[in-house]
């Protein structure tokens, strides 16, 4: 057990150092461009109806600069941003100040699989694009613990199936077969540390086992990442991506999978 604990601690240290280094340019690097625009349009449009009514208490897990949660603080919700990187959290505070919501945003440095919060203290959890660094079932059970009954989880993960199909389309069938046969496939997109991918069936199974009911499953970027180059006029592509994200049959093709769950 000590060896396992030491390995996990080393991984967390590696993640902290990496994200500390890129904190200043993170939003520009990962939240700009048409691919990021399409991803974020789908995620935000899905969450719009989830956060209506009275102000919610939202935990943004691995929330970094607050990109996904600060817009909800602007609408009156109370936000806690949890991240392993102190410099990413500093950027979150800077962004909250720029958006005049500092009074509704708190930051906490920590790991997602051992949350330092009381039971049932959040109405919703956001965990977008970082869940692959976690121990899946352990972390989801922590999410269940800190959510109120009926609380909402919004989870976005990398899709293993995308990588299989992409390699096959490149005629690299050996690599496609290797990914298919790898039980836990890790990838390193755009230079970030290796992160786990999931199939739709895997992520749904983990969520259900932890005590969630799955409400929504969407495929995020079903076309864009297969194109040799993006068109200059992306309006039709954006519209098509939004419509295809609603089709469950298209989820296995997507770059990311967005799952919205409710605590039982």
PDB file of C-alpha atoms in Angstrom:
ATOM      1  CA  UNK A   1       0.000   0.000   0.000  1.00  0.00           C
ATOM      2  CA  UNK A   2       2.869   2.384   0.783  1.00  0.00           C
ATOM      3  CA  UNK A   3       4.280   1.857  -2.716  1.00  0.00           C
ATOM      4  CA  UNK A   4       0.902   2.604  -4.276  1.00  0.00           C
ATOM      5  CA  UNK A   5       0.495   5.708  -2.123  1.00  0.00           C
ATOM      6  CA  UNK A   6       3.981   6.880  -3.069  1.00  0.00           C
ATOM      7  CA  UNK A   7       3.290   6.398  -6.771  1.00  0.00           C
ATOM      8  CA  UNK A   8       0.050   8.370  -6.536  1.00  0.00           C
ATOM      9  CA  UNK A   9       1.789  11.170  -4.641  1.00  0.00           C
ATOM     10  CA  UNK A  10       4.502  11.338  -7.310  1.00  0.00           C
ATOM     11  CA  UNK A  11       1.852  11.569 -10.042  1.00  0.00           C
ATOM     12  CA  UNK A  12       0.086  14.400  -8.213  1.00  0.00           C
ATOM     13  CA  UNK A  13       3.387  16.252  -7.844  1.00  0.00           C
ATOM     14  CA  UNK A  14       4.023  15.824 -11.572  1.00  0.00           C
ATOM     15  CA  UNK A  15       0.568  17.166 -12.412  1.00  0.00           C
ATOM     16  CA  UNK A  16       0.963  20.123 -10.076  1.00  0.00           C
ATOM     17  CA  UNK A  17       4.321  21.097 -11.588  1.00  0.00           C
ATOM     18  CA  UNK A  18       3.050  20.743 -15.156  1.00  0.00           C
ATOM     19  CA  UNK A  19      -0.064  22.850 -14.642  1.00  0.00           C
ATOM     20  CA  UNK A  20       1.845  25.411 -12.601  1.00  0.00           C
ATOM     21  CA  UNK A  21       4.116  25.882 -15.628  1.00  0.00           C
ATOM     22  CA  UNK A  22       1.295  26.442 -18.135  1.00  0.00           C
ATOM     23  CA  UNK A  23      -1.186  28.279 -15.893  1.00  0.00           C
ATOM     24  CA  UNK A  24      -0.531  31.663 -17.487  1.00  0.00           C
ATOM     25  CA  UNK A  25      -1.334  30.441 -20.999  1.00  0.00           C
ATOM     26  CA  UNK A  26      -3.782  27.627 -20.235  1.00  0.00           C
ATOM     27  CA  UNK A  27      -7.012  29.296 -21.353  1.00  0.00           C
ATOM     28  CA  UNK A  28      -5.460  30.620 -24.541  1.00  0.00           C
ATOM     29  CA  UNK A  29      -3.947  27.232 -25.355  1.00  0.00           C
ATOM     30  CA  UNK A  30      -6.895  24.974 -24.518  1.00  0.00           C
ATOM     31  CA  UNK A  31     -10.013  27.168 -24.649  1.00  0.00           C
ATOM     32  CA  UNK A  32      -9.432  29.080 -27.884  1.00  0.00           C
ATOM     33  CA  UNK A  33      -9.879  27.902 -31.455  1.00  0.00           C
ATOM     34  CA  UNK A  34     -12.836  26.324 -33.203  1.00  0.00           C
ATOM     35  CA  UNK A  35     -12.425  22.859 -31.638  1.00  0.00           C
ATOM     36  CA  UNK A  36     -12.558  24.315 -28.131  1.00  0.00           C
ATOM     37  CA  UNK A  37     -15.485  26.542 -29.127  1.00  0.00           C
ATOM     38  CA  UNK A  38     -17.488  23.525 -30.314  1.00  0.00           C
ATOM     39  CA  UNK A  39     -16.679  21.541 -27.167  1.00  0.00           C
ATOM     40  CA  UNK A  40     -17.624  24.369 -24.854  1.00  0.00           C
ATOM     41  CA  UNK A  41     -20.821  25.253 -26.719  1.00  0.00           C
ATOM     42  CA  UNK A  42     -22.030  21.681 -26.213  1.00  0.00           C
ATOM     43  CA  UNK A  43     -21.070  21.559 -22.534  1.00  0.00           C
ATOM     44  CA  UNK A  44     -22.553  24.947 -21.617  1.00  0.00           C
ATOM     45  CA  UNK A  45     -25.737  24.396 -23.627  1.00  0.00           C
ATOM     46  CA  UNK A  46     -26.260  21.096 -21.794  1.00  0.00           C
ATOM     47  CA  UNK A  47     -25.822  22.734 -18.389  1.00  0.00           C
ATOM     48  CA  UNK A  48     -28.052  25.752 -19.027  1.00  0.00           C
ATOM     49  CA  UNK A  49     -31.250  23.990 -17.968  1.00  0.00           C
ATOM     50  CA  UNK A  50     -29.570  22.252 -15.024  1.00  0.00           C
ATOM     51  CA  UNK A  51     -28.804  25.446 -13.130  1.00  0.00           C
ATOM     52  CA  UNK A  52     -32.094  27.305 -13.330  1.00  0.00           C
ATOM     53  CA  UNK A  53     -33.943  28.542 -10.249  1.00  0.00           C
ATOM     54  CA  UNK A  54     -32.380  29.434  -6.918  1.00  0.00           C
ATOM     55  CA  UNK A  55     -28.583  29.839  -6.624  1.00  0.00           C
ATOM     56  CA  UNK A  56     -26.683  26.549  -6.442  1.00  0.00           C
ATOM     57  CA  UNK A  57     -23.530  25.557  -4.575  1.00  0.00           C
ATOM     58  CA  UNK A  58     -21.192  24.333  -7.315  1.00  0.00           C
ATOM     59  CA  UNK A  59     -17.901  22.478  -6.890  1.00  0.00           C
ATOM     60  CA  UNK A  60     -15.604  22.747  -9.920  1.00  0.00           C
ATOM     61  CA  UNK A  61     -13.264  19.764  -9.576  1.00  0.00           C
ATOM     62  CA  UNK A  62      -9.861  20.177 -11.233  1.00  0.00           C
ATOM     63  CA  UNK A  63     -11.378  23.516 -12.167  1.00  0.00           C
ATOM     64  CA  UNK A  64      -8.090  25.239 -12.957  1.00  0.00           C
ATOM     65  CA  UNK A  65      -8.672  28.805 -14.101  1.00  0.00           C
ATOM     66  CA  UNK A  66     -12.408  28.608 -13.434  1.00  0.00           C
ATOM     67  CA  UNK A  67     -13.283  28.614 -17.127  1.00  0.00           C
ATOM     68  CA  UNK A  68     -16.344  26.389 -16.661  1.00  0.00           C
ATOM     69  CA  UNK A  69     -17.548  27.637 -13.276  1.00  0.00           C
ATOM     70  CA  UNK A  70     -16.985  31.409 -13.220  1.00  0.00           C
ATOM     71  CA  UNK A  71     -19.745  31.940 -15.833  1.00  0.00           C
ATOM     72  CA  UNK A  72     -22.154  30.375 -13.317  1.00  0.00           C
ATOM     73  CA  UNK A  73     -20.841  32.613 -10.532  1.00  0.00           C
ATOM     74  CA  UNK A  74     -21.768  35.533 -12.809  1.00  0.00           C
ATOM     75  CA  UNK A  75     -25.352  34.233 -12.711  1.00  0.00           C
ATOM     76  CA  UNK A  76     -25.474  34.239  -8.930  1.00  0.00           C
ATOM     77  CA  UNK A  77     -24.325  30.731  -8.052  1.00  0.00           C
ATOM     78  CA  UNK A  78     -21.721  30.073  -5.336  1.00  0.00           C
ATOM     79  CA  UNK A  79     -18.615  28.361  -6.683  1.00  0.00           C
ATOM     80  CA  UNK A  80     -15.731  26.459  -5.108  1.00  0.00           C
ATOM     81  CA  UNK A  81     -12.829  25.720  -7.466  1.00  0.00           C
ATOM     82  CA  UNK A  82     -10.664  22.752  -6.479  1.00  0.00           C
ATOM     83  CA  UNK A  83      -7.344  22.160  -8.223  1.00  0.00           C
ATOM     84  CA  UNK A  84      -3.963  20.571  -7.553  1.00  0.00           C
ATOM     85  CA  UNK A  85      -2.089  23.570  -9.008  1.00  0.00           C
ATOM     86  CA  UNK A  86      -1.724  26.750  -6.924  1.00  0.00           C
ATOM     87  CA  UNK A  87      -0.870  28.820  -9.993  1.00  0.00           C
ATOM     88  CA  UNK A  88      -3.992  27.660 -11.811  1.00  0.00           C
ATOM     89  CA  UNK A  89      -5.987  28.676  -8.739  1.00  0.00           C
ATOM     90  CA  UNK A  90      -4.280  32.062  -8.756  1.00  0.00           C
ATOM     91  CA  UNK A  91      -5.491  32.489 -12.338  1.00  0.00           C
ATOM     92  CA  UNK A  92      -8.988  31.507 -11.197  1.00  0.00           C
ATOM     93  CA  UNK A  93      -8.942  34.281  -8.598  1.00  0.00           C
ATOM     94  CA  UNK A  94      -7.668  36.712 -11.223  1.00  0.00           C
ATOM     95  CA  UNK A  95     -10.493  35.682 -13.578  1.00  0.00           C
ATOM     96  CA  UNK A  96     -13.076  35.955 -10.806  1.00  0.00           C
ATOM     97  CA  UNK A  97     -11.854  39.464 -10.022  1.00  0.00           C
ATOM     98  CA  UNK A  98     -12.013  40.476 -13.705  1.00  0.00           C
ATOM     99  CA  UNK A  99     -15.596  39.217 -13.846  1.00  0.00           C
ATOM    100  CA  UNK A 100     -16.536  40.941 -10.576  1.00  0.00           C
ATOM    101  CA  UNK A 101     -17.582  37.690  -8.860  1.00  0.00           C
ATOM    102  CA  UNK A 102     -14.806  37.346  -6.298  1.00  0.00           C
ATOM    103  CA  UNK A 103     -17.392  37.334  -3.499  1.00  0.00           C
ATOM    104  CA  UNK A 104     -19.009  34.193  -4.986  1.00  0.00           C
ATOM    105  CA  UNK A 105     -15.822  32.222  -5.751  1.00  0.00           C
ATOM    106  CA  UNK A 106     -13.603  30.303  -3.327  1.00  0.00           C
ATOM    107  CA  UNK A 107     -10.502  28.269  -4.171  1.00  0.00           C
ATOM    108  CA  UNK A 108      -9.164  25.099  -2.550  1.00  0.00           C
ATOM    109  CA  UNK A 109      -5.942  23.298  -3.404  1.00  0.00           C
ATOM    110  CA  UNK A 110      -6.381  19.543  -3.342  1.00  0.00           C
ATOM    111  CA  UNK A 111      -6.943  16.237  -5.091  1.00  0.00           C
ATOM    112  CA  UNK A 112     -10.278  15.089  -6.502  1.00  0.00           C
ATOM    113  CA  UNK A 113     -10.198  11.566  -5.069  1.00  0.00           C
ATOM    114  CA  UNK A 114     -10.048  12.753  -1.435  1.00  0.00           C
ATOM    115  CA  UNK A 115     -12.294  15.776  -1.086  1.00  0.00           C
ATOM    116  CA  UNK A 116     -11.904  17.967   1.994  1.00  0.00           C
ATOM    117  CA  UNK A 117     -15.615  18.821   2.267  1.00  0.00           C
ATOM    118  CA  UNK A 118     -18.502  17.710   4.472  1.00  0.00           C
ATOM    119  CA  UNK A 119     -21.137  15.286   3.238  1.00  0.00           C
ATOM    120  CA  UNK A 120     -23.940  16.779   1.157  1.00  0.00           C
ATOM    121  CA  UNK A 121     -22.589  20.314   0.883  1.00  0.00           C
ATOM    122  CA  UNK A 122     -22.868  20.863  -2.904  1.00  0.00           C
ATOM    123  CA  UNK A 123     -25.798  20.965  -5.310  1.00  0.00           C
ATOM    124  CA  UNK A 124     -23.646  20.293  -8.370  1.00  0.00           C
ATOM    125  CA  UNK A 125     -20.164  19.164  -9.380  1.00  0.00           C
ATOM    126  CA  UNK A 126     -18.348  20.009 -12.598  1.00  0.00           C
ATOM    127  CA  UNK A 127     -15.424  17.816 -13.656  1.00  0.00           C
ATOM    128  CA  UNK A 128     -14.434  18.533 -17.238  1.00  0.00           C
ATOM    129  CA  UNK A 129     -11.473  16.984 -19.058  1.00  0.00           C
ATOM    130  CA  UNK A 130      -9.497  15.968 -15.945  1.00  0.00           C
ATOM    131  CA  UNK A 131     -11.321  12.881 -14.632  1.00  0.00           C
ATOM    132  CA  UNK A 132      -8.845  10.614 -16.432  1.00  0.00           C
ATOM    133  CA  UNK A 133      -6.242  11.500 -13.803  1.00  0.00           C
ATOM    134  CA  UNK A 134      -8.392  10.046 -11.026  1.00  0.00           C
ATOM    135  CA  UNK A 135      -9.131   6.626  -9.606  1.00  0.00           C
ATOM    136  CA  UNK A 136     -12.575   6.396 -11.226  1.00  0.00           C
ATOM    137  CA  UNK A 137     -14.783   4.604  -8.724  1.00  0.00           C
ATOM    138  CA  UNK A 138     -13.116   6.051  -5.632  1.00  0.00           C
ATOM    139  CA  UNK A 139     -13.447   9.577  -7.013  1.00  0.00           C
ATOM    140  CA  UNK A 140     -17.059   9.168  -8.114  1.00  0.00           C
ATOM    141  CA  UNK A 141     -17.962   7.888  -4.641  1.00  0.00           C
ATOM    142  CA  UNK A 142     -16.386  11.036  -3.215  1.00  0.00           C
ATOM    143  CA  UNK A 143     -18.544  13.077  -5.589  1.00  0.00           C
ATOM    144  CA  UNK A 144     -21.617  11.202  -4.363  1.00  0.00           C
ATOM    145  CA  UNK A 145     -20.634  11.852  -0.753  1.00  0.00           C
ATOM    146  CA  UNK A 146     -20.351  15.633  -1.040  1.00  0.00           C
ATOM    147  CA  UNK A 147     -23.464  16.083  -3.224  1.00  0.00           C
ATOM    148  CA  UNK A 148     -26.949  16.595  -1.826  1.00  0.00           C
ATOM    149  CA  UNK A 149     -29.555  13.990  -2.735  1.00  0.00           C
ATOM    150  CA  UNK A 150     -30.558  14.679  -6.323  1.00  0.00           C
ATOM    151  CA  UNK A 151     -27.346  16.674  -6.871  1.00  0.00           C
ATOM    152  CA  UNK A 152     -25.975  16.976 -10.397  1.00  0.00           C
ATOM    153  CA  UNK A 153     -22.615  15.810 -11.769  1.00  0.00           C
ATOM    154  CA  UNK A 154     -21.347  17.109 -15.122  1.00  0.00           C
ATOM    155  CA  UNK A 155     -18.459  14.961 -16.337  1.00  0.00           C
ATOM    156  CA  UNK A 156     -16.458  15.185 -19.561  1.00  0.00           C
ATOM    157  CA  UNK A 157     -13.926  12.480 -20.436  1.00  0.00           C
ATOM    158  CA  UNK A 158     -11.736  11.527 -23.384  1.00  0.00           C
ATOM    159  CA  UNK A 159     -13.244   8.819 -25.592  1.00  0.00           C
ATOM    160  CA  UNK A 160     -11.134   5.702 -26.216  1.00  0.00           C
ATOM    161  CA  UNK A 161     -13.133   4.818 -29.334  1.00  0.00           C
ATOM    162  CA  UNK A 162     -12.097   8.041 -31.062  1.00  0.00           C
ATOM    163  CA  UNK A 163      -8.438   7.032 -30.977  1.00  0.00           C
ATOM    164  CA  UNK A 164      -9.171   3.575 -32.402  1.00  0.00           C
ATOM    165  CA  UNK A 165     -11.145   5.019 -35.311  1.00  0.00           C
ATOM    166  CA  UNK A 166      -8.669   7.819 -35.998  1.00  0.00           C
ATOM    167  CA  UNK A 167      -5.745   5.395 -36.299  1.00  0.00           C
ATOM    168  CA  UNK A 168      -7.791   3.094 -38.532  1.00  0.00           C
ATOM    169  CA  UNK A 169      -8.645   6.036 -40.818  1.00  0.00           C
ATOM    170  CA  UNK A 170      -4.919   6.747 -41.059  1.00  0.00           C
ATOM    171  CA  UNK A 171      -4.530   3.107 -42.186  1.00  0.00           C
ATOM    172  CA  UNK A 172      -2.454   2.364 -39.068  1.00  0.00           C
ATOM    173  CA  UNK A 173      -4.429  -0.768 -38.295  1.00  0.00           C
ATOM    174  CA  UNK A 174      -1.798  -2.204 -35.953  1.00  0.00           C
ATOM    175  CA  UNK A 175      -2.037   0.852 -33.706  1.00  0.00           C
ATOM    176  CA  UNK A 176      -5.834   0.803 -33.859  1.00  0.00           C
ATOM    177  CA  UNK A 177      -5.794  -2.857 -32.807  1.00  0.00           C
ATOM    178  CA  UNK A 178      -3.299  -2.128 -30.025  1.00  0.00           C
ATOM    179  CA  UNK A 179      -5.531   0.610 -28.586  1.00  0.00           C
ATOM    180  CA  UNK A 180      -8.586  -1.635 -28.888  1.00  0.00           C
ATOM    181  CA  UNK A 181      -6.856  -4.424 -26.968  1.00  0.00           C
ATOM    182  CA  UNK A 182      -5.408  -2.119 -24.284  1.00  0.00           C
ATOM    183  CA  UNK A 183      -7.595  -2.352 -21.177  1.00  0.00           C
ATOM    184  CA  UNK A 184      -6.727   1.138 -19.945  1.00  0.00           C
ATOM    185  CA  UNK A 185      -5.601   3.378 -22.786  1.00  0.00           C
ATOM    186  CA  UNK A 186      -3.750   6.574 -21.880  1.00  0.00           C
ATOM    187  CA  UNK A 187      -3.241   9.485 -24.248  1.00  0.00           C
ATOM    188  CA  UNK A 188      -1.366  12.778 -24.087  1.00  0.00           C
ATOM    189  CA  UNK A 189      -3.244  15.410 -26.109  1.00  0.00           C
ATOM    190  CA  UNK A 190      -1.501  18.693 -26.903  1.00  0.00           C
ATOM    191  CA  UNK A 191       1.381  17.933 -24.566  1.00  0.00           C
ATOM    192  CA  UNK A 192      -0.498  17.434 -21.297  1.00  0.00           C
ATOM    193  CA  UNK A 193       0.478  14.527 -19.002  1.00  0.00           C
ATOM    194  CA  UNK A 194      -0.912  11.099 -19.900  1.00  0.00           C
ATOM    195  CA  UNK A 195      -4.609  10.849 -19.114  1.00  0.00           C
ATOM    196  CA  UNK A 196      -6.988   7.890 -19.181  1.00  0.00           C
ATOM    197  CA  UNK A 197      -9.642   7.494 -21.858  1.00  0.00           C
ATOM    198  CA  UNK A 198     -13.004   5.745 -21.419  1.00  0.00           C
ATOM    199  CA  UNK A 199     -15.577   4.079 -23.611  1.00  0.00           C
ATOM    200  CA  UNK A 200     -19.198   5.163 -23.198  1.00  0.00           C
ATOM    201  CA  UNK A 201     -19.984   1.855 -21.525  1.00  0.00           C
ATOM    202  CA  UNK A 202     -17.090   2.203 -19.071  1.00  0.00           C
ATOM    203  CA  UNK A 203     -17.916   5.697 -17.870  1.00  0.00           C
ATOM    204  CA  UNK A 204     -21.631   4.918 -17.546  1.00  0.00           C
ATOM    205  CA  UNK A 205     -20.829   1.739 -15.608  1.00  0.00           C
ATOM    206  CA  UNK A 206     -18.559   3.636 -13.191  1.00  0.00           C
ATOM    207  CA  UNK A 207     -21.181   6.332 -12.613  1.00  0.00           C
ATOM    208  CA  UNK A 208     -23.954   3.818 -11.919  1.00  0.00           C
ATOM    209  CA  UNK A 209     -21.733   1.738  -9.623  1.00  0.00           C
ATOM    210  CA  UNK A 210     -20.922   4.855  -7.574  1.00  0.00           C
ATOM    211  CA  UNK A 211     -24.582   5.697  -7.019  1.00  0.00           C
ATOM    212  CA  UNK A 212     -25.525   8.004  -9.887  1.00  0.00           C
ATOM    213  CA  UNK A 213     -28.389   7.889 -12.356  1.00  0.00           C
ATOM    214  CA  UNK A 214     -27.250   8.921 -15.836  1.00  0.00           C
ATOM    215  CA  UNK A 215     -29.494  11.650 -17.286  1.00  0.00           C
ATOM    216  CA  UNK A 216     -27.657  12.774 -20.423  1.00  0.00           C
ATOM    217  CA  UNK A 217     -24.901  11.366 -22.627  1.00  0.00           C
ATOM    218  CA  UNK A 218     -23.527  13.508 -25.445  1.00  0.00           C
ATOM    219  CA  UNK A 219     -20.754  13.098 -27.971  1.00  0.00           C
ATOM    220  CA  UNK A 220     -18.489  16.139 -28.127  1.00  0.00           C
ATOM    221  CA  UNK A 221     -16.807  16.836 -31.496  1.00  0.00           C
ATOM    222  CA  UNK A 222     -17.968  14.000 -33.703  1.00  0.00           C
ATOM    223  CA  UNK A 223     -16.657  15.401 -36.997  1.00  0.00           C
ATOM    224  CA  UNK A 224     -14.049  18.113 -36.376  1.00  0.00           C
ATOM    225  CA  UNK A 225     -11.183  15.963 -35.128  1.00  0.00           C
ATOM    226  CA  UNK A 226     -11.323  13.617 -38.107  1.00  0.00           C
ATOM    227  CA  UNK A 227     -10.988  16.384 -40.705  1.00  0.00           C
ATOM    228  CA  UNK A 228      -7.562  16.862 -42.363  1.00  0.00           C
ATOM    229  CA  UNK A 229      -8.135  20.601 -41.958  1.00  0.00           C
ATOM    230  CA  UNK A 230     -10.960  22.788 -40.725  1.00  0.00           C
ATOM    231  CA  UNK A 231     -12.981  24.881 -43.180  1.00  0.00           C
ATOM    232  CA  UNK A 232     -12.601  28.652 -43.158  1.00  0.00           C
ATOM    233  CA  UNK A 233     -16.332  29.105 -42.640  1.00  0.00           C
ATOM    234  CA  UNK A 234     -17.164  26.963 -39.620  1.00  0.00           C
ATOM    235  CA  UNK A 235     -20.770  28.033 -39.020  1.00  0.00           C
ATOM    236  CA  UNK A 236     -22.305  24.936 -40.636  1.00  0.00           C
ATOM    237  CA  UNK A 237     -19.761  22.661 -38.928  1.00  0.00           C
ATOM    238  CA  UNK A 238     -20.619  24.143 -35.527  1.00  0.00           C
ATOM    239  CA  UNK A 239     -24.330  23.666 -36.141  1.00  0.00           C
ATOM    240  CA  UNK A 240     -23.821  20.097 -37.315  1.00  0.00           C
ATOM    241  CA  UNK A 241     -21.678  19.259 -34.288  1.00  0.00           C
ATOM    242  CA  UNK A 242     -24.361  20.604 -31.956  1.00  0.00           C
ATOM    243  CA  UNK A 243     -27.084  18.525 -33.622  1.00  0.00           C
ATOM    244  CA  UNK A 244     -24.989  15.337 -33.779  1.00  0.00           C
ATOM    245  CA  UNK A 245     -24.084  15.658 -30.097  1.00  0.00           C
ATOM    246  CA  UNK A 246     -27.728  14.875 -29.325  1.00  0.00           C
ATOM    247  CA  UNK A 247     -27.599  11.510 -31.127  1.00  0.00           C
ATOM    248  CA  UNK A 248     -26.668   8.674 -28.784  1.00  0.00           C
ATOM    249  CA  UNK A 249     -25.553   6.496 -31.700  1.00  0.00           C
ATOM    250  CA  UNK A 250     -22.826   9.038 -32.522  1.00  0.00           C
ATOM    251  CA  UNK A 251     -21.262   9.082 -29.046  1.00  0.00           C
ATOM    252  CA  UNK A 252     -18.741   6.260 -29.757  1.00  0.00           C
ATOM    253  CA  UNK A 253     -17.279   8.385 -32.578  1.00  0.00           C
ATOM    254  CA  UNK A 254     -16.747  11.557 -30.546  1.00  0.00           C
ATOM    255  CA  UNK A 255     -13.496  13.039 -29.244  1.00  0.00           C
ATOM    256  CA  UNK A 256     -14.986  13.517 -25.775  1.00  0.00           C
ATOM    257  CA  UNK A 257     -17.995  12.140 -23.929  1.00  0.00           C
ATOM    258  CA  UNK A 258     -20.133  14.456 -21.796  1.00  0.00           C
ATOM    259  CA  UNK A 259     -22.192  12.746 -19.115  1.00  0.00           C
ATOM    260  CA  UNK A 260     -24.674  14.436 -16.788  1.00  0.00           C
ATOM    261  CA  UNK A 261     -25.767  12.397 -13.772  1.00  0.00           C
ATOM    262  CA  UNK A 262     -27.989  12.780 -10.721  1.00  0.00           C
ATOM    263  CA  UNK A 263     -27.208  11.390  -7.281  1.00  0.00           C
ATOM    264  CA  UNK A 264     -29.721   8.693  -6.375  1.00  0.00           C
TER     265      UNK A 264
END
